[in-house]
Amino acid sequence: MMGLVQVIAAWTLPVIIAFIPTYAYFFRKIPVYETFIDGAKGGLPTVIKLMPHLVGMLVAVSVFRESGALDLLISALNPLLVPLGVPPEFLPMALLRSISGSGSMAIMTDIFQAHGPDSFLGKLASTMQGASDTTLYVLTVYFGSVGIRNARYAVKVGLLADLASVIASLAVVHLIFH
Amino acid sequence: MINAIWVFMIFAGVVVAALNGRMELVTNAVLNGAKQGVVVCLGLLSIMVFWLGLMKIAEAAGLVQSFAKVLYPLARFLYPSVPKDHPAMGSIVANMSANMLGLGNAATPLGLKAMRELQDLNPDKEKASDAMCTLLAINTSGLTIIPATVIGLRLQYGSTNPTEIVVSTLMATLLATTTAVLLDRYYRSRERKRWGGGP
């Protein structure tokens, strides 16, 4: 099972990358290289459009984290959450998950280092990292790339879904591994 | 709401740094954050250019369209406002499959392509359409079947069973994504009720 999943994870992308041009060239007679260049041209304008959004958001996230404000928020929330079965080491990661994917990944590797990936905490961190995405990043990039200013209820939904994934990860890991 | 979160993070950061007498941290954080924004963009640029090129081939070969047919019933249910044969449907489906396979790098360019095509359908170019909100809800809750990066990191840190978390991740992500879709529907109908009609 483990070997199989490893193989699937390693093979999916290369197989897709090889299959698409091969099929298009041999079975559909498509000028694959010219078609590739034509599509690839769209990359630069999209990324340029969203650069201001990413810079603005990451500056705010960085100020919030580096100043110690995030730590303060964590220590304020801990007394409320520990009785509910939330390990204190897990909270910073849960809070960071929505605003910085690389940040929560860094905390996950800290947890792996300190407690081991096979500990309860390690499994919990792995599950949560895999079970959700960085809401603020997705929001910034997706809406930023097409110039949407009014996100309506999307921010609320994204953050509540993150809360749901934290609760779901806690519940599932308690259920399966305890 | 995004305005409030942004202001809060900056304001709280500056106040906390001031109280600790560590104002220089804020200056460094601003410089580092801005730099990180550009670095993330450059990382995204390389993969965007490549995937958009590859997807153009897939589209020309009719692969995106035939793949879309398989996931079509689900996409139809999730995005009732997108016309049947619109190119956005193909991109939405391709983005959904890339997410499920844990191909995060591939999912973003496809999602952005879907966004661009949904923008063509959007009557108000500055306001997110229903379908855009759904696309966002599904992508922020990150529906994944194989969390490849996490498995890789677990292996790197000496896990005896790195793929042990696949089942728990799948259960948690299904719960989160279902919640996201339900909340998306709930807030939309609430908005309709409040304003009447709607876009």
GROMACS .gro file of C-alpha atoms in nm:
model
  377
    1MET     CA    1   0.000   0.000   0.000
    2MET     CA    2   0.271   0.244   0.105
    3GLY     CA    3   0.492   0.153  -0.189
    4LEU     CA    4   0.203   0.187  -0.430
    5VAL     CA    5   0.104   0.534  -0.310
    6GLN     CA    6   0.466   0.646  -0.329
    7VAL     CA    7   0.489   0.525  -0.685
    8ILE     CA    8   0.161   0.692  -0.782
    9ALA     CA    9   0.272   1.019  -0.623
   10ALA     CA   10   0.603   1.012  -0.809
   11TRP     CA   11   0.462   0.903  -1.146
   12THR     CA   12   0.143   1.106  -1.190
   13LEU     CA   13   0.300   1.431  -1.303
   14PRO     CA   14   0.565   1.290  -1.541
   15VAL     CA   15   0.308   1.060  -1.701
   16ILE     CA   16   0.069   1.351  -1.762
   17ILE     CA   17   0.351   1.568  -1.898
   18ALA     CA   18   0.463   1.296  -2.138
   19PHE     CA   19   0.116   1.181  -2.241
   20ILE     CA   20  -0.038   1.514  -2.346
   21PRO     CA   21   0.212   1.619  -2.618
   22THR     CA   22   0.266   1.260  -2.737
   23TYR     CA   23  -0.105   1.196  -2.785
   24ALA     CA   24  -0.162   1.538  -2.945
   25TYR     CA   25   0.125   1.498  -3.191
   26PHE     CA   26   0.076   1.138  -3.302
   27PHE     CA   27  -0.301   1.099  -3.287
   28ARG     CA   28  -0.429   1.451  -3.351
   29LYS     CA   29  -0.148   1.585  -3.574
   30ILE     CA   30  -0.123   1.904  -3.368
   31PRO     CA   31   0.185   2.130  -3.408
   32VAL     CA   32   0.265   2.074  -3.041
   33TYR     CA   33   0.557   2.312  -2.997
   34GLU     CA   34   0.384   2.612  -3.155
   35THR     CA   35   0.069   2.535  -2.959
   36PHE     CA   36   0.272   2.517  -2.639
   37ILE     CA   37   0.432   2.858  -2.703
   38ASP     CA   38   0.095   3.007  -2.786
   39GLY     CA   39  -0.053   2.896  -2.454
   40ALA     CA   40   0.258   2.973  -2.249
   41LYS     CA   41   0.243   3.339  -2.355
   42GLY     CA   42  -0.051   3.386  -2.120
   43GLY     CA   43   0.165   3.315  -1.813
   44LEU     CA   44   0.346   3.645  -1.776
   45PRO     CA   45   0.047   3.886  -1.788
   46THR     CA   46  -0.137   3.676  -1.528
   47VAL     CA   47   0.154   3.673  -1.284
   48ILE     CA   48   0.229   4.044  -1.329
   49LYS     CA   49  -0.131   4.125  -1.246
   50LEU     CA   50  -0.121   3.941  -0.917
   51MET     CA   51   0.223   4.054  -0.797
   52PRO     CA   52   0.090   4.363  -0.609
   53HIS     CA   53  -0.168   4.146  -0.434
   54LEU     CA   54   0.092   3.896  -0.316
   55VAL     CA   55   0.339   4.160  -0.200
   56GLY     CA   56   0.069   4.345  -0.006
   57MET     CA   57  -0.063   4.032   0.163
   58LEU     CA   58   0.274   3.880   0.248
   59VAL     CA   59   0.398   4.206   0.402
   60ALA     CA   60   0.098   4.207   0.638
   61VAL     CA   61   0.144   3.839   0.725
   62SER     CA   62   0.514   3.890   0.785
   63VAL     CA   63   0.460   4.195   1.012
   64PHE     CA   64   0.194   4.006   1.208
   65ARG     CA   65   0.421   3.706   1.262
   66GLU     CA   66   0.764   3.867   1.313
   67SER     CA   67   0.637   4.132   1.557
   68GLY     CA   68   0.522   3.863   1.801
   69ALA     CA   69   0.152   3.946   1.754
   70LEU     CA   70   0.084   3.591   1.634
   71ASP     CA   71   0.251   3.443   1.944
   72LEU     CA   72   0.043   3.673   2.163
   73LEU     CA   73  -0.278   3.558   1.995
   74ILE     CA   74  -0.169   3.196   2.043
   75SER     CA   75  -0.098   3.235   2.414
   76ALA     CA   76  -0.434   3.410   2.457
   77LEU     CA   77  -0.622   3.126   2.285
   78ASN     CA   78  -0.437   2.832   2.442
   79PRO     CA   79  -0.615   2.824   2.783
   80LEU     CA   80  -0.948   2.803   2.596
   81LEU     CA   81  -0.844   2.528   2.356
   82VAL     CA   82  -0.626   2.290   2.557
   83PRO     CA   83  -0.926   2.157   2.757
   84LEU     CA   84  -1.093   2.074   2.423
   85GLY     CA   85  -0.814   1.833   2.329
   86VAL     CA   86  -0.614   2.072   2.112
   87PRO     CA   87  -0.240   2.019   2.183
   88PRO     CA   88  -0.070   2.357   2.252
   89GLU     CA   89   0.204   2.286   1.997
   90PHE     CA   90  -0.063   2.244   1.730
   91LEU     CA   91  -0.232   2.584   1.765
   92PRO     CA   92   0.034   2.799   1.593
   93MET     CA   93   0.016   2.570   1.294
   94ALA     CA   94  -0.363   2.578   1.282
   95LEU     CA   95  -0.364   2.958   1.295
   96LEU     CA   96  -0.090   2.992   1.033
   97ARG     CA   97  -0.248   2.741   0.794
   98SER     CA   98  -0.493   2.999   0.657
   99ILE     CA   99  -0.245   3.281   0.612
  100SER     CA  100   0.084   3.116   0.516
  101GLY     CA  101   0.127   2.772   0.360
  102SER     CA  102   0.507   2.776   0.389
  103GLY     CA  103   0.471   2.899   0.750
  104SER     CA  104   0.249   2.611   0.855
  105MET     CA  105   0.471   2.371   0.665
  106ALA     CA  106   0.769   2.504   0.861
  107ILE     CA  107   0.587   2.441   1.191
  108MET     CA  108   0.495   2.093   1.070
  109THR     CA  109   0.862   2.011   1.012
  110ASP     CA  110   0.941   2.156   1.359
  111ILE     CA  111   0.686   1.913   1.503
  112PHE     CA  112   0.837   1.624   1.301
  113GLN     CA  113   1.179   1.717   1.436
  114ALA     CA  114   1.071   1.746   1.800
  115HIS     CA  115   0.810   1.468   1.828
  116GLY     CA  116   0.865   1.253   1.518
  117PRO     CA  117   0.629   1.223   1.217
  118ASP     CA  118   0.473   0.907   1.365
  119SER     CA  119   0.374   1.067   1.697
  120PHE     CA  120   0.013   1.167   1.756
  121LEU     CA  121   0.110   1.530   1.705
  122GLY     CA  122   0.302   1.444   1.389
  123LYS     CA  123   0.002   1.263   1.238
  124LEU     CA  124  -0.227   1.547   1.337
  125ALA     CA  125   0.001   1.805   1.173
  126SER     CA  126   0.037   1.592   0.857
  127THR     CA  127  -0.338   1.547   0.828
  128MET     CA  128  -0.415   1.915   0.869
  129GLN     CA  129  -0.144   2.029   0.630
  130GLY     CA  130  -0.280   1.796   0.363
  131ALA     CA  131  -0.648   1.855   0.429
  132SER     CA  132  -0.666   2.227   0.354
  133ASP     CA  133  -0.507   2.503   0.153
  134THR     CA  134  -0.381   2.851   0.235
  135THR     CA  135  -0.702   3.054   0.211
  136LEU     CA  136  -0.543   3.398   0.206
  137TYR     CA  137  -0.299   3.294  -0.068
  138VAL     CA  138  -0.564   3.129  -0.284
  139LEU     CA  139  -0.793   3.429  -0.239
  140THR     CA  140  -0.518   3.680  -0.321
  141VAL     CA  141  -0.392   3.493  -0.625
  142TYR     CA  142  -0.725   3.381  -0.773
  143PHE     CA  143  -0.916   3.708  -0.736
  144GLY     CA  144  -0.606   3.922  -0.787
  145SER     CA  145  -0.531   3.767  -1.125
  146VAL     CA  146  -0.862   3.888  -1.272
  147GLY     CA  147  -0.896   4.214  -1.079
  148ILE     CA  148  -1.187   4.125  -0.852
  149ARG     CA  149  -1.224   4.384  -0.574
  150ASN     CA  150  -1.548   4.275  -0.414
  151ALA     CA  151  -1.501   3.919  -0.286
  152ARG     CA  152  -1.858   3.904  -0.142
  153TYR     CA  153  -1.875   3.623   0.116
  154ALA     CA  154  -1.575   3.429  -0.019
  155VAL     CA  155  -1.334   3.530   0.261
  156LYS     CA  156  -1.580   3.425   0.527
  157VAL     CA  157  -1.644   3.090   0.358
  158GLY     CA  158  -1.271   3.023   0.313
  159LEU     CA  159  -1.185   3.095   0.675
  160LEU     CA  160  -1.481   2.897   0.811
  161ALA     CA  161  -1.378   2.606   0.587
  162ASP     CA  162  -1.030   2.626   0.741
  163LEU     CA  163  -1.184   2.608   1.086
  164ALA     CA  164  -1.383   2.308   0.968
  165SER     CA  165  -1.066   2.138   0.843
  166VAL     CA  166  -0.890   2.198   1.177
  167ILE     CA  167  -1.184   2.050   1.368
  168ALA     CA  168  -1.220   1.764   1.118
  169SER     CA  169  -0.846   1.682   1.140
  170LEU     CA  170  -0.859   1.678   1.521
  171ALA     CA  171  -1.168   1.457   1.522
  172VAL     CA  172  -1.047   1.215   1.254
  173VAL     CA  173  -0.697   1.176   1.401
  174HIS     CA  174  -0.839   1.122   1.752
  175LEU     CA  175  -1.077   0.865   1.606
  176ILE     CA  176  -0.828   0.670   1.392
  177PHE     CA  177  -0.502   0.689   1.582
  178HIS     CA  178  -0.599   0.707   1.949
  179MET     CA  179  -1.357   4.159   0.522
  180ILE     CA  180  -1.021   4.126   0.348
  181ASN     CA  181  -0.963   4.495   0.425
  182ALA     CA  182  -1.027   4.438   0.794
  183ILE     CA  183  -0.792   4.136   0.811
  184TRP     CA  184  -0.517   4.326   0.630
  185VAL     CA  185  -0.537   4.633   0.851
  186PHE     CA  186  -0.563   4.418   1.163
  187MET     CA  187  -0.248   4.222   1.087
  188ILE     CA  188  -0.040   4.534   1.019
  189PHE     CA  189  -0.183   4.741   1.307
  190ALA     CA  190  -0.159   4.460   1.566
  191GLY     CA  191   0.194   4.384   1.451
  192VAL     CA  192   0.311   4.743   1.491
  193VAL     CA  193   0.141   4.782   1.833
  194VAL     CA  194   0.292   4.457   1.968
  195ALA     CA  195   0.637   4.550   1.837
  196ALA     CA  196   0.605   4.896   1.998
  197LEU     CA  197   0.504   4.746   2.334
  198ASN     CA  198   0.804   4.513   2.322
  199GLY     CA  199   1.033   4.797   2.213
  200ARG     CA  200   1.134   4.594   1.905
  201MET     CA  201   1.027   4.831   1.628
  202GLU     CA  202   1.315   4.721   1.404
  203LEU     CA  203   1.136   4.384   1.368
  204VAL     CA  204   0.855   4.554   1.178
  205THR     CA  205   1.090   4.720   0.930
  206ASN     CA  206   1.262   4.388   0.863
  207ALA     CA  207   0.927   4.210   0.836
  208VAL     CA  208   0.805   4.460   0.574
  209LEU     CA  209   1.118   4.417   0.363
  210ASN     CA  210   1.115   4.038   0.396
  211GLY     CA  211   0.742   4.011   0.327
  212ALA     CA  212   0.767   4.222   0.011
  213LYS     CA  213   1.064   4.022  -0.109
  214GLN     CA  214   0.881   3.697  -0.039
  215GLY     CA  215   0.587   3.824  -0.245
  216VAL     CA  216   0.810   3.874  -0.547
  217VAL     CA  217   0.987   3.541  -0.491
  218VAL     CA  218   0.654   3.356  -0.475
  219CYS     CA  219   0.550   3.533  -0.796
  220LEU     CA  220   0.866   3.427  -0.976
  221GLY     CA  221   0.818   3.068  -0.860
  222LEU     CA  222   0.461   3.082  -0.983
  223LEU     CA  223   0.567   3.244  -1.313
  224SER     CA  224   0.781   2.950  -1.424
  225ILE     CA  225   0.514   2.692  -1.350
  226MET     CA  226   0.235   2.911  -1.492
  227VAL     CA  227   0.411   2.956  -1.825
  228PHE     CA  228   0.478   2.584  -1.851
  229TRP     CA  229   0.131   2.462  -1.754
  230LEU     CA  230  -0.058   2.711  -1.965
  231GLY     CA  231   0.149   2.592  -2.263
  232LEU     CA  232   0.085   2.226  -2.186
  233MET     CA  233  -0.285   2.286  -2.130
  234LYS     CA  234  -0.313   2.461  -2.465
  235ILE     CA  235  -0.193   2.136  -2.626
  236ALA     CA  236  -0.434   1.930  -2.416
  237GLU     CA  237  -0.715   2.161  -2.520
  238ALA     CA  238  -0.626   2.150  -2.889
  239ALA     CA  239  -0.612   1.769  -2.873
  240GLY     CA  240  -0.958   1.756  -2.715
  241LEU     CA  241  -0.819   1.597  -2.397
  242VAL     CA  242  -0.954   1.859  -2.157
  243GLN     CA  243  -1.299   1.827  -2.311
  244SER     CA  244  -1.312   1.447  -2.287
  245PHE     CA  245  -1.181   1.454  -1.933
  246ALA     CA  246  -1.441   1.715  -1.845
  247LYS     CA  247  -1.714   1.473  -1.949
  248VAL     CA  248  -1.623   1.231  -1.667
  249LEU     CA  249  -1.639   1.488  -1.390
  250TYR     CA  250  -1.910   1.685  -1.567
  251PRO     CA  251  -2.209   1.578  -1.352
  252LEU     CA  252  -2.027   1.689  -1.035
  253ALA     CA  253  -1.914   2.017  -1.193
  254ARG     CA  254  -2.267   2.080  -1.325
  255PHE     CA  255  -2.400   2.042  -0.972
  256LEU     CA  256  -2.132   2.266  -0.820
  257TYR     CA  257  -2.143   2.537  -1.089
  258PRO     CA  258  -2.503   2.569  -1.210
  259SER     CA  259  -2.440   2.921  -1.348
  260VAL     CA  260  -2.171   2.815  -1.600
  261PRO     CA  261  -2.312   2.732  -1.949
  262LYS     CA  262  -2.277   2.372  -2.060
  263ASP     CA  263  -2.016   2.413  -2.336
  264HIS     CA  264  -1.824   2.710  -2.199
  265PRO     CA  265  -1.442   2.663  -2.183
  266ALA     CA  266  -1.453   2.755  -1.812
  267MET     CA  267  -1.615   2.417  -1.741
  268GLY     CA  268  -1.310   2.234  -1.882
  269SER     CA  269  -1.067   2.440  -1.675
  270ILE     CA  270  -1.275   2.398  -1.360
  271VAL     CA  271  -1.273   2.021  -1.405
  272ALA     CA  272  -0.898   2.015  -1.482
  273ASN     CA  273  -0.830   2.227  -1.170
  274MET     CA  274  -1.045   1.992  -0.961
  275SER     CA  275  -0.855   1.684  -1.086
  276ALA     CA  276  -0.513   1.842  -1.030
  277ASN     CA  277  -0.615   1.926  -0.673
  278MET     CA  278  -0.739   1.573  -0.608
  279LEU     CA  279  -0.413   1.423  -0.734
  280GLY     CA  280  -0.213   1.651  -0.504
  281LEU     CA  281  -0.057   1.833  -0.799
  282GLY     CA  282  -0.062   2.171  -0.624
  283ASN     CA  283   0.174   2.326  -0.877
  284ALA     CA  284  -0.051   2.226  -1.163
  285ALA     CA  285  -0.375   2.318  -0.987
  286THR     CA  286  -0.298   2.689  -0.950
  287PRO     CA  287  -0.241   2.771  -1.321
  288LEU     CA  288  -0.553   2.572  -1.411
  289GLY     CA  289  -0.754   2.749  -1.142
  290LEU     CA  290  -0.633   3.087  -1.267
  291LYS     CA  291  -0.728   2.990  -1.620
  292ALA     CA  292  -1.075   2.898  -1.495
  293MET     CA  293  -1.094   3.235  -1.316
  294ARG     CA  294  -1.010   3.421  -1.638
  295GLU     CA  295  -1.279   3.233  -1.826
  296LEU     CA  296  -1.533   3.288  -1.550
  297GLN     CA  297  -1.448   3.659  -1.565
  298ASP     CA  298  -1.567   3.657  -1.929
  299LEU     CA  299  -1.907   3.544  -1.805
  300ASN     CA  300  -1.911   3.789  -1.515
  301PRO     CA  301  -2.136   4.095  -1.569
  302ASP     CA  302  -1.964   4.302  -1.298
  303LYS     CA  303  -1.587   4.277  -1.354
  304GLU     CA  304  -1.497   4.396  -1.004
  305LYS     CA  305  -1.740   4.178  -0.812
  306ALA     CA  306  -1.692   3.803  -0.773
  307SER     CA  307  -1.960   3.595  -0.948
  308ASP     CA  308  -2.134   3.296  -0.787
  309ALA     CA  309  -1.917   3.049  -0.977
  310MET     CA  310  -1.598   3.237  -0.876
  311CYS     CA  311  -1.695   3.213  -0.509
  312THR     CA  312  -1.756   2.838  -0.547
  313LEU     CA  313  -1.422   2.788  -0.725
  314LEU     CA  314  -1.252   2.972  -0.440
  315ALA     CA  315  -1.436   2.776  -0.169
  316ILE     CA  316  -1.332   2.446  -0.325
  317ASN     CA  317  -0.972   2.553  -0.373
  318THR     CA  318  -0.928   2.697  -0.023
  319SER     CA  319  -1.054   2.377   0.134
  320GLY     CA  320  -0.804   2.185  -0.080
  321LEU     CA  321  -0.969   1.858  -0.180
  322THR     CA  322  -0.673   1.616  -0.197
  323ILE     CA  323  -0.651   1.240  -0.248
  324ILE     CA  324  -0.271   1.210  -0.243
  325PRO     CA  325  -0.100   1.474  -0.024
  326ALA     CA  326   0.233   1.422  -0.201
  327THR     CA  327   0.432   1.701  -0.030
  328VAL     CA  328   0.336   1.591   0.320
  329ILE     CA  329   0.420   1.227   0.240
  330GLY     CA  330   0.757   1.337   0.107
  331LEU     CA  331   0.835   1.540   0.420
  332ARG     CA  332   0.729   1.254   0.649
  333LEU     CA  333   0.964   1.023   0.463
  334GLN     CA  334   1.244   1.277   0.492
  335TYR     CA  335   1.195   1.295   0.870
  336GLY     CA  336   1.224   0.919   0.912
  337SER     CA  337   0.860   0.811   0.936
  338THR     CA  338   0.819   0.434   0.946
  339ASN     CA  339   0.487   0.466   0.762
  340PRO     CA  340   0.475   0.793   0.565
  341THR     CA  341   0.148   0.715   0.386
  342GLU     CA  342  -0.038   0.628   0.705
  343ILE     CA  343  -0.202   0.972   0.698
  344VAL     CA  344  -0.361   0.931   0.353
  345VAL     CA  345  -0.692   0.801   0.490
  346SER     CA  346  -0.716   1.054   0.772
  347THR     CA  347  -0.630   1.337   0.531
  348LEU     CA  348  -0.894   1.219   0.284
  349MET     CA  349  -1.161   1.206   0.555
  350ALA     CA  350  -1.068   1.548   0.693
  351THR     CA  351  -1.051   1.710   0.350
  352LEU     CA  352  -1.387   1.563   0.247
  353LEU     CA  353  -1.546   1.704   0.562
  354ALA     CA  354  -1.383   2.045   0.506
  355THR     CA  355  -1.474   2.066   0.137
  356THR     CA  356  -1.833   1.961   0.202
  357THR     CA  357  -1.854   2.231   0.469
  358ALA     CA  358  -1.708   2.486   0.227
  359VAL     CA  359  -1.960   2.401  -0.046
  360LEU     CA  360  -2.251   2.413   0.199
  361LEU     CA  361  -2.136   2.747   0.345
  362ASP     CA  362  -2.093   2.886  -0.009
  363ARG     CA  363  -2.455   2.793  -0.087
  364TYR     CA  364  -2.579   2.919   0.247
  365TYR     CA  365  -2.421   3.264   0.226
  366ARG     CA  366  -2.533   3.302  -0.136
  367SER     CA  367  -2.896   3.232  -0.056
  368ARG     CA  368  -2.874   3.464   0.243
  369GLU     CA  369  -2.734   3.740   0.021
  370ARG     CA  370  -3.016   3.682  -0.230
  371LYS     CA  371  -3.277   3.710   0.041
  372ARG     CA  372  -3.130   4.030   0.176
  373TRP     CA  373  -3.087   4.214  -0.154
  374GLY     CA  374  -3.353   4.037  -0.359
  375GLY     CA  375  -3.272   3.905  -0.705
  376GLY     CA  376  -2.895   3.910  -0.736
  377PRO     CA  377  -2.644   3.873  -1.018
   0.00000   0.00000   0.00000
